[in-house]
Amino acid sequence: MHEKQNSSNDHHEEVTLKLHKEELQVSKKRVETADVRVYKKTFTEVKQIMVPVTHEQLIIEKKIVNPNSDIDSQIETICIPLSEEHIEVTLNPTVLEDVEVFKKQCEELIQVNETLKEEKVQINTFGDINVIVDDQ
């Protein structure tokens, strides 16, 4: 409270009250809520398949014939490899899928409820007093 005296003969007291009112002010700040790392990871798998391979050989059979004997003749075999297949494995990368990663700004409305205070003058009278309001 603040009191002022106008003059020494005047017993009039002046009181000044400062009334306050709360106002709502809204501000926003960005807060990181998640950290994301996007990367590719390679998984390995052992694949086993059976592949038939061929080879070519020259076979020479010699029969030794003994005309004086009743026993079967002897057979001598000679094998000469001529060619063979070798397995070649070629790995061909193919596109499995396209993955697109991007950021998107989304906006939503959030309701904010806050109770605001405002001070007003209240006059309490005691006794038989007639109050006159002068709106100037």
Short mmCIF file of C-alpha atoms in Angstrom, two decimals, residues 6-130:
data_model
loop_
_atom_site.label_atom_id
_atom_site.label_comp_id
_atom_site.label_asym_id
_atom_site.label_seq_id
_atom_site.Cartn_x
_atom_site.Cartn_y
_atom_site.Cartn_z
CA ASN A 6 -1.85 16.17 0.26
CA SER A 7 -1.34 18.88 2.87
CA SER A 8 -0.77 19.19 6.57
CA ASN A 9 -4.34 20.45 7.22
CA ASP A 10 -6.04 17.84 5.03
CA HIS A 11 -6.68 14.47 6.66
CA HIS A 12 -7.52 12.89 3.33
CA GLU A 13 -5.63 9.61 2.68
CA GLU A 14 -5.05 8.41 -0.84
CA VAL A 15 -4.38 4.71 -1.34
CA THR A 16 -3.16 3.25 -4.62
CA LEU A 17 -3.67 -0.45 -5.29
CA LYS A 18 -1.99 -2.09 -8.24
CA LEU A 19 -4.23 -4.77 -9.69
CA HIS A 20 -2.62 -7.60 -11.62
CA LYS A 21 -3.90 -9.92 -14.27
CA GLU A 22 -2.22 -13.02 -15.67
CA GLU A 23 -2.00 -13.35 -19.43
CA LEU A 24 -1.43 -16.58 -21.27
CA GLN A 25 1.71 -16.71 -23.36
CA VAL A 26 2.49 -19.90 -25.27
CA SER A 27 5.90 -20.75 -26.69
CA LYS A 28 7.31 -23.92 -28.22
CA LYS A 29 10.73 -25.53 -28.13
CA ARG A 30 12.00 -28.50 -30.10
CA VAL A 31 13.00 -31.55 -28.05
CA GLU A 32 14.67 -34.62 -29.57
CA THR A 33 12.46 -37.60 -28.74
CA ALA A 34 14.33 -40.29 -30.66
CA ASP A 35 17.61 -41.04 -32.37
CA VAL A 36 17.42 -43.15 -35.51
CA ARG A 37 20.21 -44.86 -37.41
CA VAL A 38 19.43 -46.40 -40.78
CA TYR A 39 21.93 -48.87 -42.20
CA LYS A 40 22.18 -52.03 -44.23
CA LYS A 41 23.17 -55.30 -42.63
CA THR A 42 24.30 -58.34 -44.58
CA PHE A 43 23.22 -61.80 -43.52
CA THR A 44 24.96 -64.87 -44.90
CA GLU A 45 23.50 -68.21 -45.81
CA VAL A 46 25.30 -71.33 -46.96
CA LYS A 47 23.56 -72.79 -49.97
CA GLN A 48 24.40 -76.32 -51.02
CA ILE A 49 23.36 -77.77 -54.36
CA MET A 50 24.39 -80.88 -56.25
CA VAL A 51 25.77 -80.23 -59.74
CA PRO A 52 26.40 -83.15 -62.11
CA VAL A 53 29.77 -82.90 -63.85
CA THR A 54 31.00 -85.06 -66.69
CA HIS A 55 34.40 -86.01 -67.87
CA GLU A 56 35.55 -87.76 -70.98
CA GLN A 57 38.27 -90.36 -71.16
CA LEU A 58 39.76 -92.60 -73.77
CA ILE A 59 39.82 -96.25 -72.77
CA ILE A 60 42.14 -98.71 -74.43
CA GLU A 61 41.66 -102.39 -73.65
CA LYS A 62 44.26 -104.91 -74.65
CA LYS A 63 43.46 -108.59 -74.57
CA ILE A 64 46.36 -110.93 -74.45
CA VAL A 65 45.32 -114.07 -76.15
CA ASN A 66 47.10 -117.34 -75.49
CA PRO A 67 45.91 -119.91 -77.99
CA ASN A 68 47.43 -122.81 -76.09
CA SER A 69 45.50 -122.18 -72.89
CA ASP A 70 41.84 -122.70 -72.04
CA ILE A 71 41.94 -119.95 -69.43
CA ASP A 72 40.36 -116.62 -70.30
CA SER A 73 42.67 -114.18 -71.78
CA GLN A 74 44.11 -111.33 -69.73
CA ILE A 75 42.75 -107.83 -70.25
CA GLU A 76 44.91 -104.78 -69.81
CA THR A 77 43.05 -101.44 -69.57
CA ILE A 78 44.54 -98.00 -70.15
CA CYS A 79 42.47 -94.85 -69.31
CA ILE A 80 43.50 -91.49 -70.70
CA PRO A 81 41.47 -88.47 -69.49
CA LEU A 82 40.54 -86.22 -72.39
CA SER A 83 38.32 -83.54 -70.86
CA GLU A 84 36.32 -82.70 -67.76
CA GLU A 85 33.81 -80.09 -66.60
CA HIS A 86 34.85 -77.61 -63.97
CA ILE A 87 32.27 -75.83 -61.82
CA GLU A 88 32.19 -72.05 -62.01
CA VAL A 89 30.15 -70.22 -59.41
CA THR A 90 29.07 -66.67 -60.27
CA LEU A 91 27.20 -64.52 -57.77
CA ASN A 92 24.82 -62.03 -59.38
CA PRO A 93 23.47 -59.30 -57.11
CA THR A 94 19.80 -58.59 -57.70
CA VAL A 95 17.62 -55.84 -56.25
CA LEU A 96 15.42 -57.29 -53.55
CA GLU A 97 13.52 -54.12 -52.67
CA ASP A 98 13.85 -50.34 -52.69
CA VAL A 99 13.65 -48.79 -49.23
CA GLU A 100 13.01 -45.05 -49.06
CA VAL A 101 13.74 -43.16 -45.83
CA PHE A 102 12.60 -39.57 -45.38
CA LYS A 103 11.48 -37.12 -42.72
CA LYS A 104 7.97 -35.72 -42.70
CA GLN A 105 6.64 -32.77 -40.71
CA CYS A 106 3.30 -33.59 -39.08
CA GLU A 107 1.19 -31.04 -37.26
CA GLU A 108 -1.47 -31.65 -34.67
CA LEU A 109 -3.45 -29.37 -32.42
CA ILE A 110 -2.98 -29.83 -28.69
CA GLN A 111 -5.36 -28.16 -26.27
CA VAL A 112 -3.66 -26.31 -23.42
CA ASN A 113 -5.72 -25.55 -20.31
CA GLU A 114 -4.43 -23.05 -17.81
CA THR A 115 -6.16 -21.11 -15.03
CA LEU A 116 -5.52 -17.36 -15.17
CA LYS A 117 -5.77 -15.08 -12.16
CA GLU A 118 -7.07 -11.52 -12.19
CA GLU A 119 -7.22 -9.17 -9.21
CA LYS A 120 -10.29 -6.96 -8.76
CA VAL A 121 -11.14 -4.39 -6.12
CA GLN A 122 -13.57 -5.56 -3.47
CA ILE A 123 -15.10 -3.12 -1.01
CA ASN A 124 -16.41 -4.37 2.31
CA THR A 125 -18.41 -1.94 4.40
CA PHE A 126 -19.11 -2.16 8.09
CA GLY A 127 -22.03 -0.41 9.69
CA ASP A 128 -24.74 1.73 8.08
CA ILE A 129 -22.77 3.32 5.22
CA ASN A 130 -24.20 4.64 1.97
#
